[in-house]
JSON list of C-alpha atoms in Angstrom, two decimals:
[
{"chain": "N", "resi": 11, "resn": "UNK", "atom": "CA", "xyz": [20.58, 25.71, 0.00]},
{"chain": "N", "resi": 12, "resn": "UNK", "atom": "CA", "xyz": [20.44, 25.29, 3.77]},
{"chain": "N", "resi": 13, "resn": "UNK", "atom": "CA", "xyz": [21.33, 22.19, 5.73]},
{"chain": "N", "resi": 14, "resn": "UNK", "atom": "CA", "xyz": [17.63, 21.56, 6.45]},
{"chain": "N", "resi": 15, "resn": "UNK", "atom": "CA", "xyz": [16.87, 21.67, 2.74]},
{"chain": "N", "resi": 16, "resn": "UNK", "atom": "CA", "xyz": [19.73, 19.25, 2.02]},
{"chain": "N", "resi": 17, "resn": "UNK", "atom": "CA", "xyz": [18.44, 16.91, 4.68]},
{"chain": "N", "resi": 18, "resn": "UNK", "atom": "CA", "xyz": [14.88, 17.06, 3.32]},
{"chain": "N", "resi": 19, "resn": "UNK", "atom": "CA", "xyz": [16.12, 16.49, -0.24]},
{"chain": "N", "resi": 20, "resn": "UNK", "atom": "CA", "xyz": [18.22, 13.56, 0.90]},
{"chain": "N", "resi": 21, "resn": "UNK", "atom": "CA", "xyz": [15.27, 12.01, 2.73]},
{"chain": "N", "resi": 22, "resn": "UNK", "atom": "CA", "xyz": [13.02, 12.38, -0.33]},
{"chain": "N", "resi": 23, "resn": "UNK", "atom": "CA", "xyz": [15.62, 10.64, -2.51]},
{"chain": "N", "resi": 24, "resn": "UNK", "atom": "CA", "xyz": [16.18, 7.86, 0.02]},
{"chain": "N", "resi": 25, "resn": "UNK", "atom": "CA", "xyz": [12.41, 7.35, 0.38]},
{"chain": "N", "resi": 26, "resn": "UNK", "atom": "CA", "xyz": [12.06, 7.03, -3.40]},
{"chain": "N", "resi": 27, "resn": "UNK", "atom": "CA", "xyz": [14.96, 4.58, -3.54]},
{"chain": "N", "resi": 28, "resn": "UNK", "atom": "CA", "xyz": [13.48, 2.46, -0.75]},
{"chain": "N", "resi": 29, "resn": "UNK", "atom": "CA", "xyz": [10.05, 2.44, -2.42]},
{"chain": "N", "resi": 30, "resn": "UNK", "atom": "CA", "xyz": [11.60, 1.36, -5.72]},
{"chain": "N", "resi": 31, "resn": "UNK", "atom": "CA", "xyz": [13.98, -1.18, -4.19]},
{"chain": "N", "resi": 32, "resn": "UNK", "atom": "CA", "xyz": [11.41, -3.10, -2.12]},
{"chain": "N", "resi": 33, "resn": "UNK", "atom": "CA", "xyz": [9.45, -4.70, -4.98]},
{"chain": "N", "resi": 34, "resn": "UNK", "atom": "CA", "xyz": [12.61, -5.25, -7.03]},
{"chain": "N", "resi": 35, "resn": "UNK", "atom": "CA", "xyz": [14.41, -6.93, -4.13]},
{"chain": "N", "resi": 36, "resn": "UNK", "atom": "CA", "xyz": [11.32, -9.06, -3.45]},
{"chain": "N", "resi": 37, "resn": "UNK", "atom": "CA", "xyz": [10.89, -10.11, -7.08]},
{"chain": "N", "resi": 38, "resn": "UNK", "atom": "CA", "xyz": [14.48, -10.79, -8.07]},
{"chain": "N", "resi": 39, "resn": "UNK", "atom": "CA", "xyz": [16.44, -10.89, -4.84]},
{"chain": "N", "resi": 40, "resn": "UNK", "atom": "CA", "xyz": [18.89, -8.20, -3.81]},
{"chain": "N", "resi": 41, "resn": "UNK", "atom": "CA", "xyz": [21.83, -9.97, -5.45]},
{"chain": "N", "resi": 42, "resn": "UNK", "atom": "CA", "xyz": [20.15, -9.82, -8.87]},
{"chain": "N", "resi": 43, "resn": "UNK", "atom": "CA", "xyz": [19.09, -6.18, -8.81]},
{"chain": "N", "resi": 44, "resn": "UNK", "atom": "CA", "xyz": [21.52, -3.48, -9.85]},
{"chain": "N", "resi": 45, "resn": "UNK", "atom": "CA", "xyz": [21.72, -0.04, -8.28]},
{"chain": "N", "resi": 46, "resn": "UNK", "atom": "CA", "xyz": [21.21, 1.41, -11.77]},
{"chain": "N", "resi": 47, "resn": "UNK", "atom": "CA", "xyz": [17.94, -0.51, -12.05]},
{"chain": "N", "resi": 48, "resn": "UNK", "atom": "CA", "xyz": [16.80, 0.82, -8.68]},
{"chain": "N", "resi": 49, "resn": "UNK", "atom": "CA", "xyz": [17.82, 4.38, -9.58]},
{"chain": "N", "resi": 50, "resn": "UNK", "atom": "CA", "xyz": [15.90, 4.14, -12.85]},
{"chain": "N", "resi": 51, "resn": "UNK", "atom": "CA", "xyz": [12.78, 2.74, -11.16]},
{"chain": "N", "resi": 52, "resn": "UNK", "atom": "CA", "xyz": [12.98, 5.50, -8.53]},
{"chain": "N", "resi": 53, "resn": "UNK", "atom": "CA", "xyz": [13.56, 8.23, -11.10]},
{"chain": "N", "resi": 54, "resn": "UNK", "atom": "CA", "xyz": [16.71, 9.20, -9.22]},
{"chain": "N", "resi": 55, "resn": "UNK", "atom": "CA", "xyz": [20.17, 10.07, -10.57]},
{"chain": "N", "resi": 56, "resn": "UNK", "atom": "CA", "xyz": [22.39, 7.01, -10.13]},
{"chain": "N", "resi": 57, "resn": "UNK", "atom": "CA", "xyz": [25.15, 9.04, -8.49]},
{"chain": "N", "resi": 58, "resn": "UNK", "atom": "CA", "xyz": [22.82, 10.08, -5.68]},
{"chain": "N", "resi": 59, "resn": "UNK", "atom": "CA", "xyz": [22.62, 6.48, -4.46]},
{"chain": "N", "resi": 60, "resn": "UNK", "atom": "CA", "xyz": [26.29, 6.48, -3.59]},
{"chain": "N", "resi": 61, "resn": "UNK", "atom": "CA", "xyz": [26.10, 9.99, -2.17]},
{"chain": "N", "resi": 62, "resn": "UNK", "atom": "CA", "xyz": [22.99, 9.47, -0.02]},
{"chain": "N", "resi": 63, "resn": "UNK", "atom": "CA", "xyz": [22.92, 5.72, 0.66]},
{"chain": "N", "resi": 64, "resn": "UNK", "atom": "CA", "xyz": [26.20, 4.03, -0.18]},
{"chain": "N", "resi": 65, "resn": "UNK", "atom": "CA", "xyz": [26.24, 0.46, -1.44]},
{"chain": "N", "resi": 66, "resn": "UNK", "atom": "CA", "xyz": [23.44, -1.94, -2.36]},
{"chain": "N", "resi": 67, "resn": "UNK", "atom": "CA", "xyz": [23.96, -3.67, 0.99]},
{"chain": "N", "resi": 68, "resn": "UNK", "atom": "CA", "xyz": [23.45, -0.30, 2.69]},
{"chain": "N", "resi": 69, "resn": "UNK", "atom": "CA", "xyz": [20.22, 0.20, 0.74]},
{"chain": "N", "resi": 70, "resn": "UNK", "atom": "CA", "xyz": [19.03, -3.31, 1.64]},
{"chain": "N", "resi": 71, "resn": "UNK", "atom": "CA", "xyz": [19.70, -2.56, 5.30]},
{"chain": "N", "resi": 72, "resn": "UNK", "atom": "CA", "xyz": [17.69, 0.68, 5.04]},
{"chain": "N", "resi": 73, "resn": "UNK", "atom": "CA", "xyz": [14.80, -1.18, 3.36]},
{"chain": "N", "resi": 74, "resn": "UNK", "atom": "CA", "xyz": [14.71, -3.84, 6.10]},
{"chain": "N", "resi": 75, "resn": "UNK", "atom": "CA", "xyz": [15.22, -1.37, 8.96]},
{"chain": "N", "resi": 76, "resn": "UNK", "atom": "CA", "xyz": [12.41, 0.91, 7.75]},
{"chain": "N", "resi": 77, "resn": "UNK", "atom": "CA", "xyz": [10.02, -2.01, 7.42]},
{"chain": "N", "resi": 78, "resn": "UNK", "atom": "CA", "xyz": [10.95, -3.23, 10.89]},
{"chain": "N", "resi": 79, "resn": "UNK", "atom": "CA", "xyz": [10.65, 0.28, 12.30]},
{"chain": "N", "resi": 80, "resn": "UNK", "atom": "CA", "xyz": [7.13, 0.66, 10.85]},
{"chain": "N", "resi": 81, "resn": "UNK", "atom": "CA", "xyz": [6.12, -2.61, 12.49]},
{"chain": "N", "resi": 82, "resn": "UNK", "atom": "CA", "xyz": [7.78, -1.59, 15.77]},
{"chain": "N", "resi": 83, "resn": "UNK", "atom": "CA", "xyz": [5.75, 1.61, 15.84]},
{"chain": "N", "resi": 84, "resn": "UNK", "atom": "CA", "xyz": [2.56, -0.34, 15.28]},
{"chain": "N", "resi": 85, "resn": "UNK", "atom": "CA", "xyz": [3.39, -2.92, 17.96]},
{"chain": "N", "resi": 86, "resn": "UNK", "atom": "CA", "xyz": [4.18, -0.20, 20.48]},
{"chain": "N", "resi": 87, "resn": "UNK", "atom": "CA", "xyz": [1.07, 1.85, 19.67]},
{"chain": "N", "resi": 88, "resn": "UNK", "atom": "CA", "xyz": [-1.42, -0.99, 19.16]},
{"chain": "N", "resi": 89, "resn": "UNK", "atom": "CA", "xyz": [-4.51, -0.60, 21.32]},
{"chain": "N", "resi": 90, "resn": "UNK", "atom": "CA", "xyz": [-3.93, -4.02, 22.90]},
{"chain": "N", "resi": 91, "resn": "UNK", "atom": "CA", "xyz": [-1.56, -6.96, 22.94]},
{"chain": "N", "resi": 92, "resn": "UNK", "atom": "CA", "xyz": [-4.16, -8.96, 21.01]},
{"chain": "N", "resi": 93, "resn": "UNK", "atom": "CA", "xyz": [-4.23, -6.26, 18.30]},
{"chain": "N", "resi": 94, "resn": "UNK", "atom": "CA", "xyz": [-0.44, -6.38, 18.06]},
{"chain": "N", "resi": 95, "resn": "UNK", "atom": "CA", "xyz": [-0.44, -10.18, 17.75]},
{"chain": "N", "resi": 96, "resn": "UNK", "atom": "CA", "xyz": [-3.26, -10.07, 15.21]},
{"chain": "N", "resi": 97, "resn": "UNK", "atom": "CA", "xyz": [-1.23, -7.58, 13.17]},
{"chain": "N", "resi": 98, "resn": "UNK", "atom": "CA", "xyz": [1.76, -9.90, 12.85]},
{"chain": "N", "resi": 99, "resn": "UNK", "atom": "CA", "xyz": [-0.46, -12.91, 12.19]},
{"chain": "N", "resi": 100, "resn": "UNK", "atom": "CA", "xyz": [-2.65, -11.34, 9.53]},
{"chain": "N", "resi": 101, "resn": "UNK", "atom": "CA", "xyz": [-2.79, -11.92, 5.81]},
{"chain": "N", "resi": 102, "resn": "UNK", "atom": "CA", "xyz": [-0.35, -9.53, 4.21]},
{"chain": "N", "resi": 103, "resn": "UNK", "atom": "CA", "xyz": [1.99, -9.05, 1.34]},
{"chain": "N", "resi": 104, "resn": "UNK", "atom": "CA", "xyz": [4.86, -11.49, 1.37]},
{"chain": "N", "resi": 105, "resn": "UNK", "atom": "CA", "xyz": [7.19, -8.83, -0.08]},
{"chain": "N", "resi": 106, "resn": "UNK", "atom": "CA", "xyz": [9.21, -8.50, 3.14]},
{"chain": "N", "resi": 107, "resn": "UNK", "atom": "CA", "xyz": [9.36, -12.29, 3.55]},
{"chain": "N", "resi": 108, "resn": "UNK", "atom": "CA", "xyz": [10.62, -12.70, -0.01]},
{"chain": "N", "resi": 109, "resn": "UNK", "atom": "CA", "xyz": [13.33, -10.05, 0.49]},
{"chain": "N", "resi": 110, "resn": "UNK", "atom": "CA", "xyz": [14.53, -11.77, 3.65]},
{"chain": "N", "resi": 111, "resn": "UNK", "atom": "CA", "xyz": [14.40, -15.24, 2.07]},
{"chain": "N", "resi": 112, "resn": "UNK", "atom": "CA", "xyz": [16.23, -14.14, -1.09]},
{"chain": "N", "resi": 113, "resn": "UNK", "atom": "CA", "xyz": [18.89, -12.44, 1.04]},
{"chain": "N", "resi": 114, "resn": "UNK", "atom": "CA", "xyz": [19.40, -15.48, 3.27]},
{"chain": "N", "resi": 115, "resn": "UNK", "atom": "CA", "xyz": [19.59, -17.81, 0.27]},
{"chain": "N", "resi": 116, "resn": "UNK", "atom": "CA", "xyz": [22.26, -15.53, -1.21]},
{"chain": "N", "resi": 117, "resn": "UNK", "atom": "CA", "xyz": [24.33, -15.96, 1.97]},
{"chain": "N", "resi": 118, "resn": "UNK", "atom": "CA", "xyz": [23.14, -13.05, 4.09]},
{"chain": "N", "resi": 119, "resn": "UNK", "atom": "CA", "xyz": [23.19, -13.48, 7.84]},
{"chain": "N", "resi": 120, "resn": "UNK", "atom": "CA", "xyz": [20.67, -12.05, 10.32]},
{"chain": "N", "resi": 121, "resn": "UNK", "atom": "CA", "xyz": [23.36, -9.82, 11.79]},
{"chain": "N", "resi": 122, "resn": "UNK", "atom": "CA", "xyz": [24.28, -8.44, 8.37]},
{"chain": "N", "resi": 123, "resn": "UNK", "atom": "CA", "xyz": [20.67, -8.07, 7.23]},
{"chain": "N", "resi": 124, "resn": "UNK", "atom": "CA", "xyz": [19.06, -6.45, 10.25]},
{"chain": "N", "resi": 125, "resn": "UNK", "atom": "CA", "xyz": [20.70, -7.35, 13.52]},
{"chain": "N", "resi": 126, "resn": "UNK", "atom": "CA", "xyz": [18.08, -7.52, 16.26]},
{"chain": "N", "resi": 127, "resn": "UNK", "atom": "CA", "xyz": [14.73, -6.54, 14.80]},
{"chain": "N", "resi": 128, "resn": "UNK", "atom": "CA", "xyz": [13.22, -3.39, 16.33]},
{"chain": "N", "resi": 129, "resn": "UNK", "atom": "CA", "xyz": [9.76, -4.77, 15.49]},
{"chain": "N", "resi": 130, "resn": "UNK", "atom": "CA", "xyz": [10.26, -8.09, 17.25]},
{"chain": "N", "resi": 131, "resn": "UNK", "atom": "CA", "xyz": [11.89, -6.38, 20.22]},
{"chain": "N", "resi": 132, "resn": "UNK", "atom": "CA", "xyz": [8.86, -4.06, 20.51]},
{"chain": "N", "resi": 133, "resn": "UNK", "atom": "CA", "xyz": [6.40, -6.96, 20.32]},
{"chain": "N", "resi": 134, "resn": "UNK", "atom": "CA", "xyz": [8.42, -8.96, 22.85]},
{"chain": "N", "resi": 135, "resn": "UNK", "atom": "CA", "xyz": [8.39, -5.99, 25.27]},
{"chain": "N", "resi": 136, "resn": "UNK", "atom": "CA", "xyz": [4.65, -5.64, 24.73]},
{"chain": "N", "resi": 137, "resn": "UNK", "atom": "CA", "xyz": [4.08, -9.28, 25.60]},
{"chain": "N", "resi": 138, "resn": "UNK", "atom": "CA", "xyz": [6.40, -9.08, 28.60]},
{"chain": "N", "resi": 139, "resn": "UNK", "atom": "CA", "xyz": [4.58, -6.00, 29.94]},
{"chain": "N", "resi": 140, "resn": "UNK", "atom": "CA", "xyz": [1.00, -7.08, 29.34]},
{"chain": "N", "resi": 141, "resn": "UNK", "atom": "CA", "xyz": [0.83, -10.84, 29.69]},
{"chain": "N", "resi": 142, "resn": "UNK", "atom": "CA", "xyz": [0.55, -12.36, 33.13]},
{"chain": "N", "resi": 143, "resn": "UNK", "atom": "CA", "xyz": [3.54, -14.58, 33.58]},
{"chain": "N", "resi": 144, "resn": "UNK", "atom": "CA", "xyz": [3.44, -17.87, 35.42]},
{"chain": "N", "resi": 145, "resn": "UNK", "atom": "CA", "xyz": [6.51, -19.75, 36.58]},
{"chain": "N", "resi": 146, "resn": "UNK", "atom": "CA", "xyz": [6.32, -22.09, 33.56]},
{"chain": "N", "resi": 147, "resn": "UNK", "atom": "CA", "xyz": [5.43, -19.39, 31.01]},
{"chain": "N", "resi": 148, "resn": "UNK", "atom": "CA", "xyz": [7.21, -19.33, 27.69]},
{"chain": "N", "resi": 149, "resn": "UNK", "atom": "CA", "xyz": [9.69, -16.49, 27.15]},
{"chain": "N", "resi": 150, "resn": "UNK", "atom": "CA", "xyz": [7.87, -13.76, 25.12]},
{"chain": "N", "resi": 151, "resn": "UNK", "atom": "CA", "xyz": [10.78, -13.73, 22.65]},
{"chain": "N", "resi": 152, "resn": "UNK", "atom": "CA", "xyz": [10.10, -17.41, 21.92]},
{"chain": "N", "resi": 153, "resn": "UNK", "atom": "CA", "xyz": [6.40, -16.64, 21.29]},
{"chain": "N", "resi": 154, "resn": "UNK", "atom": "CA", "xyz": [7.35, -13.78, 18.96]},
{"chain": "N", "resi": 155, "resn": "UNK", "atom": "CA", "xyz": [9.92, -15.95, 17.17]},
{"chain": "N", "resi": 156, "resn": "UNK", "atom": "CA", "xyz": [7.31, -18.68, 16.62]},
{"chain": "N", "resi": 157, "resn": "UNK", "atom": "CA", "xyz": [4.70, -16.23, 15.34]},
{"chain": "N", "resi": 158, "resn": "UNK", "atom": "CA", "xyz": [7.20, -14.56, 13.03]},
{"chain": "N", "resi": 159, "resn": "UNK", "atom": "CA", "xyz": [8.52, -17.84, 11.67]},
{"chain": "N", "resi": 160, "resn": "UNK", "atom": "CA", "xyz": [5.04, -19.09, 10.95]},
{"chain": "N", "resi": 161, "resn": "UNK", "atom": "CA", "xyz": [3.93, -15.80, 9.38]},
{"chain": "N", "resi": 162, "resn": "UNK", "atom": "CA", "xyz": [7.04, -15.60, 7.19]},
{"chain": "N", "resi": 163, "resn": "UNK", "atom": "CA", "xyz": [6.70, -19.26, 6.21]},
{"chain": "N", "resi": 164, "resn": "UNK", "atom": "CA", "xyz": [3.10, -18.88, 5.13]},
{"chain": "N", "resi": 165, "resn": "UNK", "atom": "CA", "xyz": [3.95, -15.63, 3.37]},
{"chain": "N", "resi": 166, "resn": "UNK", "atom": "CA", "xyz": [6.51, -17.51, 1.29]},
{"chain": "N", "resi": 167, "resn": "UNK", "atom": "CA", "xyz": [4.93, -20.91, 0.82]},
{"chain": "N", "resi": 168, "resn": "UNK", "atom": "CA", "xyz": [1.23, -20.42, 1.58]},
{"chain": "N", "resi": 169, "resn": "UNK", "atom": "CA", "xyz": [-0.01, -20.56, -2.00]},
{"chain": "N", "resi": 170, "resn": "UNK", "atom": "CA", "xyz": [2.07, -23.69, -2.70]},
{"chain": "N", "resi": 171, "resn": "UNK", "atom": "CA", "xyz": [0.92, -25.40, 0.50]},
{"chain": "N", "resi": 172, "resn": "UNK", "atom": "CA", "xyz": [-2.69, -24.43, -0.21]},
{"chain": "N", "resi": 173, "resn": "UNK", "atom": "CA", "xyz": [-2.50, -26.19, -3.58]},
{"chain": "N", "resi": 174, "resn": "UNK", "atom": "CA", "xyz": [-0.78, -29.36, -2.37]},
{"chain": "N", "resi": 175, "resn": "UNK", "atom": "CA", "xyz": [-3.17, -29.61, 0.59]},
{"chain": "N", "resi": 176, "resn": "UNK", "atom": "CA", "xyz": [-6.12, -29.74, -1.80]},
{"chain": "N", "resi": 177, "resn": "UNK", "atom": "CA", "xyz": [-7.33, -26.23, -0.96]},
{"chain": "N", "resi": 178, "resn": "UNK", "atom": "CA", "xyz": [-6.68, -24.76, -4.41]},
{"chain": "N", "resi": 179, "resn": "UNK", "atom": "CA", "xyz": [-10.40, -24.38, -5.02]},
{"chain": "N", "resi": 180, "resn": "UNK", "atom": "CA", "xyz": [-10.75, -22.05, -2.00]},
{"chain": "N", "resi": 181, "resn": "UNK", "atom": "CA", "xyz": [-10.17, -18.28, -2.16]},
{"chain": "N", "resi": 182, "resn": "UNK", "atom": "CA", "xyz": [-6.56, -17.52, -1.18]},
{"chain": "N", "resi": 183, "resn": "UNK", "atom": "CA", "xyz": [-7.57, -14.88, 1.37]},
{"chain": "N", "resi": 184, "resn": "UNK", "atom": "CA", "xyz": [-10.00, -17.13, 3.21]},
{"chain": "N", "resi": 185, "resn": "UNK", "atom": "CA", "xyz": [-7.45, -19.96, 3.52]},
{"chain": "N", "resi": 186, "resn": "UNK", "atom": "CA", "xyz": [-4.76, -17.52, 4.68]},
{"chain": "N", "resi": 187, "resn": "UNK", "atom": "CA", "xyz": [-7.11, -16.00, 7.26]},
{"chain": "N", "resi": 188, "resn": "UNK", "atom": "CA", "xyz": [-8.03, -19.46, 8.54]},
{"chain": "N", "resi": 189, "resn": "UNK", "atom": "CA", "xyz": [-4.36, -20.53, 8.74]},
{"chain": "N", "resi": 190, "resn": "UNK", "atom": "CA", "xyz": [-3.37, -17.38, 10.63]},
{"chain": "N", "resi": 191, "resn": "UNK", "atom": "CA", "xyz": [-6.32, -17.75, 13.00]},
{"chain": "N", "resi": 192, "resn": "UNK", "atom": "CA", "xyz": [-5.24, -21.33, 13.75]},
{"chain": "N", "resi": 193, "resn": "UNK", "atom": "CA", "xyz": [-1.63, -20.26, 14.28]},
{"chain": "N", "resi": 194, "resn": "UNK", "atom": "CA", "xyz": [-2.71, -17.44, 16.62]},
{"chain": "N", "resi": 195, "resn": "UNK", "atom": "CA", "xyz": [-4.70, -19.89, 18.74]},
{"chain": "N", "resi": 196, "resn": "UNK", "atom": "CA", "xyz": [-1.80, -22.35, 18.83]},
{"chain": "N", "resi": 197, "resn": "UNK", "atom": "CA", "xyz": [0.75, -19.87, 20.19]},
{"chain": "N", "resi": 198, "resn": "UNK", "atom": "CA", "xyz": [-1.34, -17.06, 21.63]},
{"chain": "N", "resi": 199, "resn": "UNK", "atom": "CA", "xyz": [0.29, -15.97, 24.89]},
{"chain": "N", "resi": 200, "resn": "UNK", "atom": "CA", "xyz": [-2.65, -13.76, 25.93]}
]
């Protein structure tokens, strides 16, 4: 087998592990998921995890980095700043938010989990490059932090808040869309 073949095989295994780990980490939290469980769900030999990935913390880092990298690519390639902002403030799966929340509740730190997010750095650069800045303008990183915090918060607690706010009789998607539209207007830097 050539080095290229080994590299391709490794990437296929890692991709399967990441795909299997994401929903398990979101559902149970990384601390309550075993590498054997992930290997079984991925249909991968358990020993390959240690060979290709390392520890569970290493796999968690890969899961979070790949998600952030996908978002960074979108933010960089979005047709407009508005499209990039709409993408972060759109109804979506809360899987990523649950993984981050479970990890933080288990004692994980931002530095250990992801460091500086490639996605948020890309969106901040986009805002910095495309938004006219006045002397009293808010730092684009603050805008991105606010959008992200609100999006993650609704991703985690939206259904609960919808119920306690008396909106339980409304379709989940329509309430989520309305909340995100309101949040976009409140902090839209464009």
